[in-house]
Short mmCIF file of C-alpha atoms and ligand atoms in Angstrom, two decimals:
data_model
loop_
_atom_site.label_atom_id
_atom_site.label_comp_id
_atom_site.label_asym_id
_atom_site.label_seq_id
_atom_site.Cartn_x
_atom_site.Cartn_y
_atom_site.Cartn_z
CA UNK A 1 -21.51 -14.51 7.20
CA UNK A 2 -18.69 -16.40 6.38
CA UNK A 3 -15.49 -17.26 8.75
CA UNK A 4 -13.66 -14.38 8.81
CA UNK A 5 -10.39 -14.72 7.09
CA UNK A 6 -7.78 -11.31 7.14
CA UNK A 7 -5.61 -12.50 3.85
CA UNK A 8 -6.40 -9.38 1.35
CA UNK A 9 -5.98 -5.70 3.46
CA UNK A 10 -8.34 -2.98 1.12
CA UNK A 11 -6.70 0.52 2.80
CA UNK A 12 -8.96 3.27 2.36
CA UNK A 13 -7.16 6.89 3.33
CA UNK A 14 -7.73 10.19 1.97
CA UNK A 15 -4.61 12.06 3.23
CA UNK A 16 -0.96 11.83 4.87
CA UNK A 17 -0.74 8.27 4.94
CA UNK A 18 1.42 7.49 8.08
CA UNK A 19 -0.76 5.29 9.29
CA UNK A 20 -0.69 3.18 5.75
CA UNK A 21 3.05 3.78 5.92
CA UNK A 22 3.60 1.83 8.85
CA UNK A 23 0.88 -0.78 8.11
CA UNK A 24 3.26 -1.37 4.85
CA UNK A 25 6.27 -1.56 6.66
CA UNK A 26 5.19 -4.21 8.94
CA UNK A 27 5.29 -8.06 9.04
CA UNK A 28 1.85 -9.09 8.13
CA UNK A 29 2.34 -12.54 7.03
CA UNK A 30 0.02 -14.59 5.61
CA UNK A 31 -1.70 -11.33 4.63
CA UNK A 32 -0.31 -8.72 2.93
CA UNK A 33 -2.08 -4.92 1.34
CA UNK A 34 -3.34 -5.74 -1.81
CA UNK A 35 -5.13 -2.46 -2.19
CA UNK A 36 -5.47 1.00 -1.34
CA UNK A 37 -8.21 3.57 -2.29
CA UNK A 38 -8.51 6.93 -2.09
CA UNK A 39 -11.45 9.80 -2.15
CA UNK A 40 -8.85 12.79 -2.66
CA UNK A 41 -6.36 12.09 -6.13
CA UNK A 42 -3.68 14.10 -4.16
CA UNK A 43 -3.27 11.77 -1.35
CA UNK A 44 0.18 11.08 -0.36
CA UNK A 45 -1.77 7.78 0.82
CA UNK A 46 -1.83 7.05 -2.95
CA UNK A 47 2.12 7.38 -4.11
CA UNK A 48 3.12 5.93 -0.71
CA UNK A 49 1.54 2.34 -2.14
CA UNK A 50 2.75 3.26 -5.37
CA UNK A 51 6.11 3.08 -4.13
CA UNK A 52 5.55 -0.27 -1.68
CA UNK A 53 4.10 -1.51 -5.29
CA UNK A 54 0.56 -2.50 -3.91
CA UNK A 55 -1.01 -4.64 -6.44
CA UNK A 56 -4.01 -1.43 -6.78
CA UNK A 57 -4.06 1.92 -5.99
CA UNK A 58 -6.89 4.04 -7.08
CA UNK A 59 -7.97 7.07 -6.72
CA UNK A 60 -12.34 6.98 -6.64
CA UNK A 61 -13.70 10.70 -7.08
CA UNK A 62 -17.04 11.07 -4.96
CA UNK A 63 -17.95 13.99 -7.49
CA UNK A 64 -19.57 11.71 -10.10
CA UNK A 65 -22.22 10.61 -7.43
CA UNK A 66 -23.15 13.58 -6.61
CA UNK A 67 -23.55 13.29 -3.05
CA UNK A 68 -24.81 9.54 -3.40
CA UNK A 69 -23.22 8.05 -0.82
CA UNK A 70 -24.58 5.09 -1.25
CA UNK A 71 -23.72 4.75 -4.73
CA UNK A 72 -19.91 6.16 -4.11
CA UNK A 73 -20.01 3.45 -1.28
CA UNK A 74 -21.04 0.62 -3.66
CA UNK A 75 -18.12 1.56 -6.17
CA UNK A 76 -15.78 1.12 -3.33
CA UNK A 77 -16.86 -1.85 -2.50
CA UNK A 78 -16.77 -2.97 -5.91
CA UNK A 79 -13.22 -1.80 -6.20
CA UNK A 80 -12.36 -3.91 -3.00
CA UNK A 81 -13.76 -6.96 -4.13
CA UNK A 82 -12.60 -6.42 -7.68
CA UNK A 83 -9.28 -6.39 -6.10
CA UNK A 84 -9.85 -9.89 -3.62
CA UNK A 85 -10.41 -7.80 -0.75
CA UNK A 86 -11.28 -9.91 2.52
CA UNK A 87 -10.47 -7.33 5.16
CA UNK A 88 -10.60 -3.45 5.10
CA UNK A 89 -8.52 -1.09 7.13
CA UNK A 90 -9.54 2.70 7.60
CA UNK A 91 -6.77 5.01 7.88
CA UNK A 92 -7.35 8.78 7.84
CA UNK A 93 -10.28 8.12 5.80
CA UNK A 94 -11.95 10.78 6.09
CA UNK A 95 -15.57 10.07 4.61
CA UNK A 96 -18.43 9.34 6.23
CA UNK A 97 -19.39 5.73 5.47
CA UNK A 98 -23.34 4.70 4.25
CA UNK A 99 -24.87 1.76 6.14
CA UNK A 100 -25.22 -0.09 3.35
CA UNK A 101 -21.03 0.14 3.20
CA UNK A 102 -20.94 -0.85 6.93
CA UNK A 103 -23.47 -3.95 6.03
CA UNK A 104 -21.01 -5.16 2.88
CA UNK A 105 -17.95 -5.30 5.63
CA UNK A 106 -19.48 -5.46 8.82
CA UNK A 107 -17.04 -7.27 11.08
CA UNK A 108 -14.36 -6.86 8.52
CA UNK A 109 -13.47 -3.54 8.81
CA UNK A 110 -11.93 -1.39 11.65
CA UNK A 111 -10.73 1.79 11.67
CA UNK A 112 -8.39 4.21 14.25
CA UNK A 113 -9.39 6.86 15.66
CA UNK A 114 -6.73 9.33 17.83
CA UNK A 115 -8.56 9.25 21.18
CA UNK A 116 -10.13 6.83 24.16
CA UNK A 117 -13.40 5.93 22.83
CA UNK A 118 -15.69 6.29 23.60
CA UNK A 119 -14.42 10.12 24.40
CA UNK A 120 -13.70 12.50 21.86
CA UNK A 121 -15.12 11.27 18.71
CA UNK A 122 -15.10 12.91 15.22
CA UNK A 123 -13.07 15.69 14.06
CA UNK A 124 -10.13 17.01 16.27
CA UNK A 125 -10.42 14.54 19.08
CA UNK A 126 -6.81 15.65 20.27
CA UNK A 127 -7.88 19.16 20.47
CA UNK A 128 -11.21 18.20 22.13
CA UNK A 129 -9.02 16.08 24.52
CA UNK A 130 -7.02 19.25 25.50
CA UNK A 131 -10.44 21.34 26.01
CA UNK A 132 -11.55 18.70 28.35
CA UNK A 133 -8.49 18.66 30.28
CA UNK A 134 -8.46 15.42 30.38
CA UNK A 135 -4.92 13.69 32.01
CA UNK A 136 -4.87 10.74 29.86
CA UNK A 137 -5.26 10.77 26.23
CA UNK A 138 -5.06 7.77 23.63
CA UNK A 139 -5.71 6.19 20.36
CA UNK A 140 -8.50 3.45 19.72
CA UNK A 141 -8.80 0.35 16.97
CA UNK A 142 -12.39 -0.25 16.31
CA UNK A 143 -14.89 -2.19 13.78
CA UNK A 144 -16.84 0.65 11.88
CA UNK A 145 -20.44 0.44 12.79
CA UNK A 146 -23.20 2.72 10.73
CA UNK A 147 -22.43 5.12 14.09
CA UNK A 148 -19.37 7.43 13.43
CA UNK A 149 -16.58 6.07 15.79
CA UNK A 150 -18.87 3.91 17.99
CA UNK A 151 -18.39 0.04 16.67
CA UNK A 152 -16.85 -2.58 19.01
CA UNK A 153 -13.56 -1.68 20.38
CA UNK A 154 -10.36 -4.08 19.74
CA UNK A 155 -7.74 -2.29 21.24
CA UNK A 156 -6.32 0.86 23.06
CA UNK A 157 -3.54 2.48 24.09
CA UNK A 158 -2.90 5.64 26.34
CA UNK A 159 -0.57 8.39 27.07
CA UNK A 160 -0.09 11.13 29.70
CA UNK A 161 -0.95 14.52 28.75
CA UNK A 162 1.86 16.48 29.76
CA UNK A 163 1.18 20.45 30.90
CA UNK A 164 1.56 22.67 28.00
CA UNK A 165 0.42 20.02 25.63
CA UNK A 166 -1.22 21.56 22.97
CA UNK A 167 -3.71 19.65 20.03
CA UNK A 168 -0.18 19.73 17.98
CA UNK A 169 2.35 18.46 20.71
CA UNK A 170 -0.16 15.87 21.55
CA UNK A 171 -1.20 14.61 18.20
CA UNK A 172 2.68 14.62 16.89
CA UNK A 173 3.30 12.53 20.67
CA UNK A 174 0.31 9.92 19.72
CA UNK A 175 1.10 9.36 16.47
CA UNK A 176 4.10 6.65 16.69
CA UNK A 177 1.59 4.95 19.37
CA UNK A 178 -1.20 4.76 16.65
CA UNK A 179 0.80 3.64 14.23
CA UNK A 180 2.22 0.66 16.57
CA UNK A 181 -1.17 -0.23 17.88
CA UNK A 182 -2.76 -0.43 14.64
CA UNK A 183 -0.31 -2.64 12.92
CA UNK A 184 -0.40 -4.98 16.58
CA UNK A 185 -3.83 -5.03 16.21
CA UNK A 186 -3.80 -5.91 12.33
CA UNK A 187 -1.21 -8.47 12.95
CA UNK A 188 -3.43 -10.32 16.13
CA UNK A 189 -6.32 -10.34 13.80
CA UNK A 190 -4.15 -11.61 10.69
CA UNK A 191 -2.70 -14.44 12.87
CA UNK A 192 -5.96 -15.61 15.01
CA UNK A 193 -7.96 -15.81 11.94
CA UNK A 194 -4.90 -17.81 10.01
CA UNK A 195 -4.97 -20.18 13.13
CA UNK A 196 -8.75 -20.47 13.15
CA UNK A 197 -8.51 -21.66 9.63
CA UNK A 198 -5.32 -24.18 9.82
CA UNK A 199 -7.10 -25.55 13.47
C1 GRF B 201 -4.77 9.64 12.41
O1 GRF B 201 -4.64 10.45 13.54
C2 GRF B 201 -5.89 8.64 12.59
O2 GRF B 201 -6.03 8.21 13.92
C3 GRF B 201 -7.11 9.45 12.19
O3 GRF B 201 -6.68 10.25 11.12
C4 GRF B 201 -5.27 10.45 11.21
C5 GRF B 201 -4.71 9.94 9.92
O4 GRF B 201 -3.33 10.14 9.82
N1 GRF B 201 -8.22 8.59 11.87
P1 GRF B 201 -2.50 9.41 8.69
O5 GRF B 201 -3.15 9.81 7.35
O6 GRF B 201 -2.57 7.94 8.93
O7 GRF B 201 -1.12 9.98 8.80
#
């Protein structure tokens, strides 16, 4: 593989988008988001980068693949590269991803996923937190590996869970931490691999 190099941000979401949003808004010189794809054409993912004018924004229908993942996989990744990709950032993405996907960016993709990992993965991790009972509850940054939330972790960060928190109070409390951690962790991985390359 060659050196890793986070220039190019590919954002693939499929829904709200606040996670994008914030990745937009930030500093992420020398790299910047250069693309942003979508599985679902009414993604407010998809006129948020519109309106931050990202060079492409695409939507990608699965339907013509008829359940190929694989193949849908491949036309993402030809999308990405078609657009310079070097790095790709998951964000509400809500598709499971083929291993062949995982092989094209393996080590250059992460994703963020709403709880401590390796607790509480897949669907409704904040309401899966609450059913546990758990006192702590948190958001994780992670490379995607061909298991569903289970690649390498990069960063965390925690919060209480207060009484009366429900899976609403808590994921509306964890969002603003998400969306801080993932651009910090974006921006640390931007900036050692610029400094790796100038060194
Ligand atoms: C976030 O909670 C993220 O952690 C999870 O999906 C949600 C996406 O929200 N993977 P948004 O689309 O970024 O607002």
């Amino acid at each position: 593989m060659s050196s890793l190099r986070v220039k190019r941000i590919g954002v693939l979401a499929s829904g709200r988008g606040s996670n994008l949003a914030a990745l937009l808004k930030a500093d992420l010189t020398p790299a910047q988001i250069v693309c942003v794809l979508s599985d679902k054409a009414a993604a407010p993912a998809l006129e948020l980068a519109r309106q931050a004018g990202v060079e492409v924004v695409q939507h990608l229908a699965p339907k013509p693949f008829a359940g190929d993942r694989t193949a849908y996989d491949a036309s993402v990744t030809a999308a990405l590269r078609e657009a310079g990709v070097d790095f790709v950032c998951l964000a509400g993405y809500m598709r499971l991803v083929s291993p062949s996907f995982v092989a094209d960016w393996r080590g250059r993709m992460i994703n963020i996923h709403p709880s401590l990992l390796p607790s509480f993965k897949g669907l409704d991790a904040q309401a899966q937190a609450i059913a546990a009972g758990v006192k702590l509850a948190g958001c994780t940054v992670h490379y995607v590996s061909e298991e569903m939330d289970a690649g390498e972790i990069i960063a965390q960060a925690a919060i209480e869970v207060l009484p009366g928190d429900t899976a609403l109070s808590l994921s509306e409390r964890l969002l603003p931490v998400e969306h801080r951690l993932y651009v910090e962790t974006v921006q640390k991985l931007v900036r050692s691999t610029a400094t790796a390359q100038s060194s």
